[in-house]
XYZ file of C-alpha atoms in Angstrom:
769
model
C 63.253 100.552 77.580
C 61.695 103.616 75.975
C 62.004 107.368 76.093
C 59.399 109.677 74.648
C 58.547 113.347 74.451
C 55.001 114.676 74.504
C 54.684 118.248 73.204
C 51.289 119.830 73.774
C 50.170 123.106 72.184
C 48.084 125.266 74.535
C 44.781 126.751 73.380
C 43.223 129.574 75.418
C 39.512 128.747 75.393
C 38.698 132.120 76.939
C 40.566 134.186 74.334
C 39.915 131.623 71.573
C 43.524 131.547 70.412
C 46.675 129.441 70.730
C 49.221 130.589 73.292
C 52.793 131.107 72.010
C 54.219 128.303 74.160
C 53.731 124.584 74.480
C 53.879 122.207 77.433
C 56.439 119.406 77.207
C 56.266 116.131 79.132
C 59.034 113.530 79.088
C 58.535 109.773 79.467
C 54.805 109.597 80.087
C 52.417 106.671 79.872
C 50.093 108.806 77.754
C 52.647 109.156 74.952
C 53.856 105.559 75.324
C 50.349 104.103 75.085
C 49.081 106.425 72.345
C 52.097 107.403 70.201
C 49.962 108.371 67.190
C 47.319 110.397 69.021
C 47.288 114.196 68.800
C 46.917 115.827 72.206
C 46.682 119.470 73.266
C 45.903 121.506 76.375
C 42.792 123.605 76.717
C 43.107 126.551 79.100
C 40.000 127.930 80.847
C 41.812 129.954 83.501
C 40.238 133.142 82.088
C 36.814 131.834 83.109
C 38.077 130.585 86.489
C 39.636 133.961 87.354
C 36.271 135.626 86.676
C 34.514 132.939 88.749
C 32.564 131.884 85.656
C 32.366 128.118 86.202
C 29.450 127.637 83.757
C 31.513 129.333 81.045
C 34.519 127.134 81.820
C 32.386 123.961 81.734
C 30.742 124.943 78.447
C 34.104 125.710 76.850
C 35.599 122.407 77.986
C 32.615 120.504 76.626
C 32.702 122.357 73.305
C 36.453 122.169 72.684
C 37.864 123.728 69.499
C 38.572 122.648 65.944
C 38.732 118.817 66.102
C 39.946 118.736 69.724
C 37.646 117.305 72.392
C 38.049 116.935 76.157
C 39.820 113.686 77.029
C 41.006 113.917 80.643
C 42.547 116.046 83.382
C 46.018 116.162 84.922
C 47.740 118.059 87.731
C 47.529 121.127 85.491
C 43.776 121.342 86.205
C 44.674 123.498 89.199
C 46.118 125.912 86.627
C 42.825 125.914 84.740
C 43.953 123.378 82.140
C 42.812 119.994 80.817
C 43.962 117.490 78.176
C 42.197 117.411 74.800
C 42.615 114.953 71.941
C 41.821 115.141 68.249
C 38.698 113.132 67.570
C 36.138 112.463 64.851
C 33.079 114.697 64.942
C 30.717 112.093 66.385
C 33.133 110.376 68.786
C 34.495 111.117 72.243
C 38.196 110.560 73.041
C 38.586 107.601 75.386
C 42.325 107.714 76.100
C 41.648 108.385 79.787
C 38.197 106.856 80.179
C 39.072 103.402 78.834
C 41.743 102.979 81.532
C 40.041 104.819 84.384
C 36.412 103.912 83.747
C 34.538 107.009 84.959
C 34.506 110.766 84.605
C 35.470 111.067 88.265
C 38.526 108.836 87.825
C 39.493 110.440 84.496
C 39.531 113.832 86.224
C 41.060 112.777 89.536
C 43.587 110.154 88.439
C 44.351 111.313 84.910
C 47.623 112.818 86.136
C 49.001 109.276 86.423
C 49.148 109.167 82.626
C 51.185 112.383 82.408
C 53.494 111.695 85.365
C 57.088 111.849 84.111
C 58.876 108.534 84.654
C 62.561 107.710 84.902
C 61.896 104.844 82.516
C 58.957 103.139 80.803
C 58.962 99.647 79.364
C 56.673 96.710 78.630
C 57.097 93.663 80.875
C 55.409 90.262 80.681
C 54.628 89.221 84.262
C 52.532 86.778 86.215
C 50.768 88.879 88.846
C 48.613 88.259 91.894
C 45.871 90.674 92.986
C 45.175 90.656 96.740
C 43.434 92.533 99.503
C 45.600 95.079 101.302
C 47.855 93.439 103.879
C 48.235 90.069 102.139
C 51.814 89.113 101.187
C 53.005 92.064 103.309
C 51.417 94.563 100.941
C 49.801 97.720 102.327
C 47.971 100.907 101.469
C 49.085 101.548 97.841
C 52.127 99.300 98.352
C 52.965 96.258 96.197
C 55.627 93.535 96.440
C 57.864 92.098 93.711
C 60.509 89.468 93.083
C 64.188 90.173 92.446
C 63.578 89.300 88.786
C 61.372 92.365 88.335
C 64.042 94.668 89.772
C 66.739 93.011 87.642
C 64.647 93.357 84.484
C 64.239 97.065 85.196
C 67.973 97.445 85.914
C 67.323 98.357 89.558
C 68.740 97.217 92.886
C 66.343 94.893 94.669
C 66.730 96.584 98.050
C 65.824 100.083 96.823
C 62.005 100.410 96.600
C 60.445 102.765 94.080
C 57.245 104.537 93.121
C 55.585 103.094 90.029
C 52.757 103.288 87.521
C 51.517 100.200 85.644
C 48.858 99.756 82.963
C 47.228 96.676 81.494
C 46.260 97.924 78.011
C 44.225 94.748 77.371
C 42.087 94.659 80.519
C 42.167 98.449 80.793
C 43.277 99.095 84.348
C 45.870 101.398 85.915
C 47.787 101.069 89.164
C 49.844 103.492 91.229
C 51.921 103.113 94.386
C 55.266 101.829 95.645
C 56.994 98.481 95.200
C 59.452 96.737 97.522
C 61.297 93.454 97.175
C 59.764 90.381 98.830
C 62.339 87.514 98.901
C 59.685 84.775 99.117
C 58.479 85.685 95.606
C 61.819 84.514 94.185
C 60.650 80.945 94.774
C 56.904 81.438 94.346
C 55.461 78.052 93.238
C 53.115 79.791 90.795
C 55.817 81.938 89.225
C 54.264 85.187 90.504
C 56.638 88.174 90.124
C 54.368 90.975 91.310
C 51.704 91.175 94.038
C 49.390 94.193 93.765
C 46.907 95.155 96.525
C 43.531 96.517 95.488
C 44.311 99.975 96.926
C 46.820 100.472 94.073
C 44.105 100.297 91.398
C 42.715 103.628 90.231
C 39.490 103.658 88.263
C 38.548 100.372 86.592
C 38.069 97.337 88.797
C 40.596 94.602 87.985
C 38.096 91.856 88.759
C 38.517 88.990 91.202
C 41.502 88.519 93.454
C 44.020 85.854 92.549
C 46.713 84.951 90.052
C 46.645 86.228 86.496
C 48.274 84.473 83.574
C 51.429 86.162 82.268
C 50.432 89.618 81.109
C 52.114 92.364 79.110
C 52.107 95.388 81.411
C 53.300 98.865 80.538
C 55.485 99.671 83.509
C 56.767 103.078 84.590
C 59.369 103.787 87.298
C 58.626 107.255 88.713
C 61.214 107.701 91.477
C 63.461 105.601 93.669
C 63.532 105.733 97.451
C 65.835 108.668 98.332
C 69.549 108.078 98.937
C 72.301 110.667 99.121
C 75.806 109.582 98.038
C 77.286 107.410 100.759
C 74.047 107.474 102.768
C 71.074 105.149 103.202
C 68.530 107.978 103.027
C 67.964 111.370 101.427
C 67.805 114.833 102.973
C 65.540 117.877 103.117
C 65.821 121.336 104.640
C 63.595 122.394 107.482
C 61.161 125.217 106.788
C 58.791 127.538 108.579
C 55.867 125.195 107.862
C 57.287 122.723 110.391
C 59.440 124.891 112.713
C 56.550 127.313 113.347
C 54.764 124.729 115.501
C 57.691 124.224 117.900
C 58.119 126.293 121.091
C 60.804 128.983 120.843
C 62.752 127.739 123.840
C 63.357 124.347 122.186
C 64.266 125.943 118.853
C 66.634 128.404 120.517
C 68.531 125.574 122.200
C 68.566 122.940 119.450
C 68.447 124.876 116.169
C 69.579 128.479 116.611
C 73.288 127.876 117.428
C 74.021 126.039 114.169
C 71.877 128.509 112.261
C 73.892 131.508 113.455
C 77.106 129.606 112.736
C 75.918 129.176 109.141
C 75.176 132.923 108.830
C 78.658 133.801 110.102
C 80.199 131.353 107.631
C 78.311 133.039 104.805
C 79.477 136.476 105.955
C 83.099 135.333 105.971
C 82.808 134.075 102.379
C 81.070 137.165 100.988
C 84.377 138.771 99.929
C 85.548 135.672 98.056
C 83.158 135.306 95.140
C 84.460 131.995 93.826
C 84.316 130.186 97.174
C 81.010 131.884 97.958
C 79.507 130.435 94.777
C 80.870 127.002 95.606
C 79.317 127.262 99.064
C 75.920 128.482 97.860
C 75.541 126.017 95.011
C 76.246 123.220 97.492
C 73.655 124.556 99.946
C 70.817 125.754 97.713
C 68.908 123.927 94.985
C 67.550 126.978 93.185
C 66.476 127.136 89.534
C 69.723 128.907 88.596
C 71.966 126.456 90.442
C 72.771 124.011 87.573
C 73.795 126.874 85.267
C 75.889 128.522 87.988
C 77.554 125.227 88.852
C 78.636 124.741 85.246
C 79.901 128.314 84.927
C 81.765 127.979 88.225
C 83.427 124.761 87.054
C 84.547 126.185 83.702
C 85.280 129.825 84.609
C 88.740 129.172 86.034
C 89.873 132.680 85.005
C 86.901 134.401 86.740
C 85.864 136.000 83.447
C 82.133 136.062 84.262
C 82.367 136.656 88.008
C 81.086 140.231 87.668
C 78.653 139.490 84.820
C 75.193 140.867 85.760
C 73.505 137.494 85.270
C 76.032 135.690 87.461
C 75.912 138.411 90.127
C 72.096 138.476 90.159
C 71.901 134.694 90.426
C 74.495 134.743 93.189
C 72.439 137.323 95.079
C 69.308 135.253 94.546
C 71.042 132.170 95.952
C 72.229 134.214 98.942
C 68.709 135.509 99.445
C 67.219 132.038 99.207
C 69.785 130.604 101.599
C 69.353 133.372 104.193
C 65.552 133.246 103.987
C 65.773 129.501 104.566
C 68.003 130.024 107.612
C 65.809 132.804 109.002
C 62.494 130.966 108.620
C 63.549 127.335 109.025
C 67.004 127.236 110.558
C 70.039 125.404 109.200
C 68.682 122.015 110.199
C 68.678 119.253 107.585
C 66.388 116.287 108.100
C 66.893 112.827 106.693
C 64.168 111.660 104.293
C 62.879 108.143 103.661
C 60.030 106.631 101.638
C 57.173 105.197 103.707
C 56.661 101.420 103.777
C 53.897 99.411 105.521
C 54.564 96.990 108.361
C 51.604 95.942 110.495
C 53.829 94.036 112.929
C 55.071 97.345 114.284
C 53.089 98.927 117.101
C 51.588 102.394 116.842
C 54.411 104.903 117.375
C 57.115 102.469 116.258
C 59.122 102.735 113.039
C 61.920 100.793 111.402
C 64.757 102.702 109.725
C 67.518 100.383 108.456
C 70.888 101.231 109.985
C 69.488 102.936 113.100
C 69.998 101.075 116.429
C 67.027 99.450 118.105
C 65.338 101.631 120.719
C 66.539 104.930 119.239
C 63.991 107.712 119.565
C 63.190 109.416 116.255
C 61.769 112.908 115.730
C 59.731 112.902 112.528
C 57.038 114.585 110.428
C 55.652 114.662 106.906
C 55.184 117.602 104.554
C 52.777 119.309 104.289
C 52.256 119.833 107.996
C 48.740 120.714 109.101
C 49.341 121.520 112.771
C 51.729 120.835 115.649
C 50.297 117.353 116.186
C 52.031 116.235 112.972
C 55.329 116.397 114.878
C 55.998 112.911 116.290
C 58.538 111.118 118.453
C 58.744 107.462 117.389
C 60.776 104.534 118.695
C 62.929 102.719 116.137
C 62.822 98.938 115.937
C 65.699 97.227 114.141
C 63.755 94.520 112.275
C 65.872 92.032 110.329
C 63.462 91.954 107.357
C 64.185 95.605 106.556
C 67.897 95.893 107.327
C 69.102 95.364 103.753
C 66.835 98.069 102.367
C 67.887 101.650 101.633
C 65.813 104.847 101.567
C 62.856 103.523 103.576
C 61.051 103.980 106.877
C 58.468 101.339 107.819
C 55.498 101.697 110.173
C 51.898 100.603 110.585
C 49.100 102.102 108.522
C 47.743 103.746 111.704
C 51.080 105.480 112.355
C 51.167 106.891 108.825
C 47.535 107.978 108.862
C 48.128 109.974 112.058
C 50.308 112.336 109.998
C 48.054 112.229 106.921
C 50.239 109.784 104.989
C 50.135 106.441 103.190
C 52.589 104.337 101.193
C 52.044 105.521 97.616
C 55.347 107.430 97.536
C 55.173 109.677 100.607
C 58.461 110.854 102.112
C 58.932 111.334 105.845
C 61.493 113.698 107.387
C 63.267 112.432 110.495
C 66.213 112.907 112.828
C 67.457 110.935 115.855
C 65.970 112.606 118.927
C 69.396 112.848 120.567
C 70.255 115.481 117.948
C 67.191 117.520 118.989
C 66.686 116.722 122.686
C 64.712 119.851 123.571
C 62.529 119.596 120.477
C 61.788 115.938 121.279
C 60.900 116.808 124.871
C 58.557 119.559 123.674
C 56.789 117.268 121.187
C 56.076 114.764 123.953
C 54.098 117.454 125.792
C 51.742 118.001 122.836
C 48.235 116.768 123.591
C 46.426 114.148 121.524
C 45.380 115.554 118.139
C 41.678 116.299 117.665
C 40.006 113.893 115.254
C 39.858 115.027 111.639
C 36.698 113.899 109.856
C 36.525 112.927 106.199
C 33.527 113.367 103.924
C 33.178 110.306 101.693
C 30.490 111.745 99.410
C 31.238 110.586 95.883
C 32.036 113.306 93.373
C 29.839 112.921 90.282
C 28.983 114.795 87.094
C 30.339 115.226 83.585
C 34.083 115.184 82.947
C 34.021 118.940 82.373
C 32.051 119.603 85.582
C 34.355 117.507 87.756
C 37.461 119.008 86.147
C 36.287 122.580 86.748
C 35.329 121.754 90.331
C 38.877 120.546 90.970
C 40.309 123.809 89.643
C 39.201 125.773 92.709
C 41.965 124.599 95.025
C 42.469 126.408 98.341
C 45.351 124.366 99.798
C 47.814 127.261 99.398
C 45.455 129.837 100.929
C 44.575 127.636 103.902
C 48.242 126.834 104.573
C 49.026 130.553 104.533
C 46.188 131.296 106.946
C 47.339 128.502 109.278
C 50.814 130.074 109.396
C 49.340 133.496 110.112
C 47.014 132.190 112.812
C 49.849 130.295 114.458
C 52.081 133.395 114.391
C 49.502 135.548 116.177
C 48.737 132.851 118.752
C 45.293 131.792 117.508
C 45.577 128.032 118.026
C 41.775 127.777 117.866
C 41.831 129.038 114.267
C 44.705 126.683 113.423
C 42.612 123.686 114.508
C 39.603 124.850 112.498
C 41.720 125.410 109.400
C 43.593 122.100 109.779
C 40.248 120.349 109.307
C 39.577 122.404 106.159
C 43.083 121.711 104.856
C 42.553 117.956 105.204
C 39.209 118.228 103.388
C 40.797 120.236 100.570
C 43.719 117.818 100.196
C 41.265 114.900 99.998
C 38.855 116.739 97.681
C 40.119 114.871 94.602
C 38.711 111.670 96.080
C 35.271 112.897 97.107
C 32.801 115.734 96.627
C 33.527 117.719 99.780
C 35.390 121.030 99.496
C 36.762 123.299 102.187
C 34.011 125.398 103.720
C 34.365 128.957 102.349
C 32.523 130.297 105.399
C 35.144 128.838 107.763
C 37.926 130.314 105.648
C 36.224 133.713 105.474
C 35.528 133.753 109.216
C 39.170 132.905 109.918
C 40.306 135.822 107.765
C 37.910 138.188 109.534
C 38.890 136.922 112.987
C 42.537 137.697 112.296
C 41.543 141.131 111.074
C 44.399 143.492 110.312
C 47.013 141.542 112.247
C 50.211 141.635 110.220
C 52.926 138.989 110.138
C 55.690 140.764 108.176
C 58.003 137.786 107.712
C 55.158 135.765 106.189
C 54.209 138.587 103.821
C 57.744 139.467 102.710
C 59.840 136.290 102.687
C 59.455 135.993 98.902
C 60.374 139.640 98.285
C 63.399 139.860 95.962
C 64.990 142.647 98.059
C 64.970 140.654 101.299
C 68.542 139.789 102.363
C 69.828 141.574 99.274
C 69.076 145.139 100.353
C 67.168 144.749 103.618
C 66.660 142.098 106.321
C 63.396 140.170 106.536
C 61.033 142.372 108.582
C 59.416 141.233 111.823
C 57.106 142.909 114.296
C 58.981 144.419 117.207
C 58.354 142.333 120.287
C 56.776 139.448 118.331
C 56.900 136.201 120.317
C 56.095 133.590 117.694
C 58.918 131.158 116.966
C 59.639 132.239 113.393
C 59.695 135.973 114.190
C 62.250 135.331 116.933
C 64.344 133.094 114.666
C 64.283 135.796 111.968
C 65.354 138.364 114.548
C 68.393 136.285 115.493
C 69.505 136.037 111.845
C 68.822 139.734 111.197
C 71.314 140.711 113.899
C 74.105 139.106 111.874
C 72.937 140.141 108.409
C 75.460 142.126 106.365
C 74.137 143.503 103.043
C 76.234 142.013 100.216
C 78.479 144.437 98.326
C 78.984 142.829 94.925
C 80.599 144.640 92.048
C 78.624 144.256 88.820
C 80.155 145.183 85.453
C 78.230 146.608 82.500
C 77.151 144.114 79.865
C 79.308 145.728 77.170
C 82.336 144.717 79.205
C 81.774 141.135 78.079
C 80.939 141.655 74.385
C 84.329 140.413 73.173
C 83.862 137.003 74.748
C 82.427 136.118 71.329
C 84.494 138.299 68.957
C 83.217 136.504 65.830
C 82.525 138.549 62.710
C 78.752 138.210 62.427
C 76.820 139.429 59.332
C 74.527 142.350 60.084
C 71.497 140.368 58.881
C 72.235 137.770 61.581
C 72.422 140.501 64.238
C 69.051 141.853 63.082
C 67.550 138.354 63.267
C 69.082 137.846 66.709
C 67.587 141.119 67.944
C 64.188 139.988 66.685
C 64.531 136.701 68.557
C 65.514 138.526 71.736
C 62.426 140.747 71.471
C 60.146 137.752 70.799
C 61.597 135.949 73.819
C 61.018 138.993 76.041
C 57.408 139.222 74.854
C 56.801 135.531 75.530
C 58.242 135.903 79.039
C 56.014 138.939 79.669
C 52.955 136.965 78.588
C 54.030 134.050 80.772
C 54.203 136.178 83.935
C 51.153 138.319 83.077
C 48.790 136.461 85.471
C 50.685 138.000 88.404
C 50.282 141.589 87.199
C 46.843 142.342 88.762
C 48.019 141.133 92.166
C 51.269 143.092 92.057
C 49.428 146.242 90.997
C 47.248 145.883 94.110
C 50.330 145.003 96.189
C 48.776 141.629 97.010
C 50.324 138.230 97.484
C 50.283 136.185 94.266
C 48.157 133.081 95.005
C 49.911 129.750 94.792
C 47.695 128.537 91.962
C 48.577 131.639 89.930
C 52.287 131.183 90.641
C 52.005 127.547 89.565
C 50.488 128.691 86.287
C 53.307 131.200 85.777
C 55.884 128.472 86.436
C 54.145 126.248 83.884
C 54.084 129.108 81.374
C 57.794 129.845 81.872
C 58.625 126.163 81.444
C 56.765 126.312 78.124
C 58.790 129.360 77.039
C 62.014 127.607 77.996
C 61.095 124.459 76.070
C 60.156 126.525 73.019
C 63.489 128.363 72.778
C 65.704 125.409 73.650
C 65.114 124.216 70.080
C 66.373 127.460 68.551
C 69.485 125.789 67.111
C 67.717 122.720 65.732
C 67.612 124.088 62.169
C 71.353 124.808 62.064
C 73.132 122.265 59.867
C 76.674 122.709 61.193
C 78.398 123.466 64.462
C 79.808 126.624 62.892
C 76.277 127.880 62.142
C 75.252 127.181 65.715
C 78.302 129.082 66.971
C 77.382 132.030 64.717
C 73.835 132.119 66.097
C 75.160 132.181 69.676
C 77.735 134.844 68.792
C 74.979 136.987 67.258
C 72.761 136.590 70.337
C 75.699 137.311 72.651
C 76.700 140.492 70.836
C 73.106 141.749 70.650
C 72.522 141.156 74.357
C 75.875 142.686 75.396
C 76.157 145.838 73.303
C 74.760 148.260 75.878
C 76.510 149.884 78.838
C 73.941 148.669 81.344
C 73.479 146.000 83.976
C 69.691 145.852 83.666
C 69.016 144.146 80.323
C 68.277 140.427 80.382
C 70.743 137.957 78.871
C 68.587 134.931 79.661
C 68.104 133.846 76.043
C 71.755 133.463 75.089
C 72.523 131.590 78.337
C 69.485 129.353 77.810
C 70.341 128.473 74.212
C 74.103 128.782 74.158
C 75.407 127.613 77.538
C 77.592 124.818 76.022
C 79.259 127.381 73.714
C 79.748 129.822 76.604
C 81.375 127.097 78.697
C 83.672 126.217 75.787
C 84.784 129.861 75.506
C 85.425 129.954 79.259
C 87.669 126.920 78.832
C 89.515 128.597 75.936
C 89.118 132.364 76.405
C 90.145 134.749 73.616
C 93.114 137.119 74.087
C 92.017 140.519 75.351
C 93.575 143.947 75.644
C 93.410 145.966 78.838
C 93.750 149.722 78.798
C 95.710 150.907 81.808
C 94.956 154.550 82.524
C 95.776 157.094 85.218
C 99.471 157.154 84.417
C 99.819 160.385 86.375
C 99.620 158.402 89.612
C 101.632 155.474 88.310
C 104.879 154.360 89.902
C 106.217 154.127 86.310
C 105.545 157.713 85.079
C 108.572 157.918 82.791
C 108.823 154.335 81.536
C 108.082 153.703 77.872
C 106.996 150.121 77.259
C 107.748 148.501 73.894
C 106.558 144.917 74.431
C 108.111 144.145 77.810
C 106.325 141.561 79.981
C 105.352 142.072 83.590
C 103.594 139.921 86.202
C 100.917 141.948 88.008
C 98.254 141.369 90.615
C 94.882 143.119 90.737
C 94.854 145.189 93.907
C 93.304 148.280 95.460
C 95.047 151.523 96.446
C 93.603 154.440 98.391
C 95.253 156.891 95.982
C 92.970 155.702 93.181
C 89.620 155.543 94.971
C 87.377 152.749 93.688
C 89.598 151.908 90.708
C 91.423 148.576 90.762
C 95.150 148.822 90.110
C 97.812 146.615 88.531
C 100.581 146.056 91.112
C 103.786 144.271 90.105
C 105.756 141.776 92.200
C 107.836 144.573 93.750
C 104.703 146.308 95.006
C 104.743 149.188 92.494
C 101.523 150.311 90.809
C 101.639 150.181 87.014
C 98.286 151.925 86.514
C 94.540 151.510 86.973
C 92.331 149.065 85.072
C 89.418 149.991 82.853
C 87.011 147.423 81.404
C 86.078 149.249 78.197
C 87.665 146.790 75.769
C 88.534 143.812 77.906
C 87.317 141.140 80.228
C 86.473 142.207 83.784
C 89.147 142.026 86.433
C 88.736 140.860 90.005
C 90.576 141.650 93.204
C 93.419 139.179 93.765
C 93.579 138.003 90.150
C 97.034 137.713 88.582
C 98.032 138.456 84.968
C 101.158 138.219 82.886
C 101.004 141.208 80.545
C 102.831 142.345 77.428
C 102.980 146.159 77.664
C 102.993 148.946 75.075
C 102.931 152.689 75.776
C 100.461 154.596 73.583
C 100.924 158.260 72.617
C 98.617 161.161 71.815
C 98.768 163.187 68.581
C 101.028 165.562 70.460
C 103.401 162.637 70.996
C 102.765 162.490 74.751
C 102.269 159.177 76.620
C 98.538 158.723 77.310
C 98.012 155.127 78.368
C 99.430 151.618 78.369
C 97.870 148.802 76.371
C 98.351 145.497 78.150
C 97.934 142.237 76.238
C 97.096 139.242 78.404
C 99.530 136.369 77.813
C 98.814 134.475 81.024
C 96.370 134.649 83.913
C 95.103 132.904 87.007
C 91.803 132.842 88.886
C 91.231 135.209 91.777
């Protein structure tokens, strides 16, 4: 088994300079096959944004320094390609030698940079066959139990794979499932690969190959949730929008409104709210919040601006999901081929024979991608987990194959009105495919692939559907299919059709579609909809809006938390930490800069631009994760984190970012939460205290954080008899939360005139809120 890291510097060919971040890939065939090669990324997005394709092509062909164009990956839609260091008179062949042509190096090069769960070299006897032989299918291979055992995998859990023969120079991609008959194959064959799995170079004649050393990558297993035989996925507007409102109102709305009410009931209990949200939402902040939630048993960071903002973002994401897709969760399974099943039949292990199944596949093009299938309980599949089998025709009807596609499904009895509505949908119009072969230089093909309109067309389909223009939806569905298939042939979506669709819809506005990504939605305001709108999503949003209660979360100033790391840090370290914080902020600003022109014009940021921003931010994250690598001791690492913490928490504000210290120092922060330092609370407002004449000289008292109308918005310390000791302030201590309990050691403090002014309370015991 092997694990590798591929770090690629990024060179901006438009600005002729290196960008401050690098792109990091883990466990890739490219690094495994060429461990000594020097790769980099060339970025021509500056040319693409100015619609200067000739400039982009020329820059790719020229390269820079000793770097020359080698191949393309999924990042080509971000305006990027892979370069390799090469001698002056030679051309890098890292992609071409395996893929055979410029077209394949551009279109299938991403297989070499796909991140794998594991990569290893296996010596196997293989058989190459036509699709359908040995129960193979479109991009689907079969293997013996020995192969699964060698990889440390369960035989009855199929997986997506990549495999390379470095000697014969071919590459394959697809899925693999166990075929019991191969365990006793008379020729010792362990792997049967259909020709549809081969990308680029032709493997030669069909038949058995002598034992070969193959570089084998496991990309992902068939989905399985704990205790289940399949995975799960949330519904979204891209599928729900095509269903009639009456069916959605009956089958989906009741549970959706129940989920909104549940969220409202939890909004006053921050700890349980976080537990609920982190279980429901898989946002980018979720892993960090989950760890903080697990370790912060004393609720020290509950009112920290970063925690509050992430909590609000999770609430926003959850409510937007409910409003635009409902609370429905679908099961997910990996597609498998089975030509013995009739069209419209599927086999899902564990589901009774004859059960009707509502299903679809993302991305949905139109309403005809909703299907009602009949399940057949076939013995040959019953031991498998995470799969759904059907004929090639059934999968092609929803635009799918068996190279790793996932299908969403639910027993129809759970959605009776939805199933009945789907059965009324007419036969889908035929989608045509242009098979013209894409040709040209590697640079030309790569640049051509950078103009991707899938996101725009999907947006326009949603808009057309919302305003009732089914005719435009059908026209755009054809263009969407062409654009999705454009990596395999020369055809591109017709810009005239797209332009005409935009003009035909004119100034029609669909507010929920324009605003669902707005950061203020379901934080300050509900998701807007047109009054009287009759499309399904607008009506679903309206139902959720009626129950929406704006969250009222208390957020403490950053300085409140400065003493979480009370270490004595040399001033020179604080200066260095401040410099790092400023550099990080600048790198983040550069990473998100591509969105600035669109935001200034109040326009939607295109998907391709957002993808580039996400890639840039990932590069920034990878760069700063290594900040502690040069520290020789754990104490030095702790000092660096303490310096960053104090620098980022020395201002009385809630607006400054603390992302860097949480990114770099989360393990140290969690350790402090497990073993918090002793803090001092100042209790003020003694004039309204129920202990106005008591002088404390170290007595202990058990108090609970409470509210009292006499003290306005201040939280008070109330003892077990119900008396108020005083009001809390957070100037020198950790934040306090309603319902939290403390055991305090108390001391009365006096002014210069020898009059009692306040009580200092030392925490000697506490509990979570």
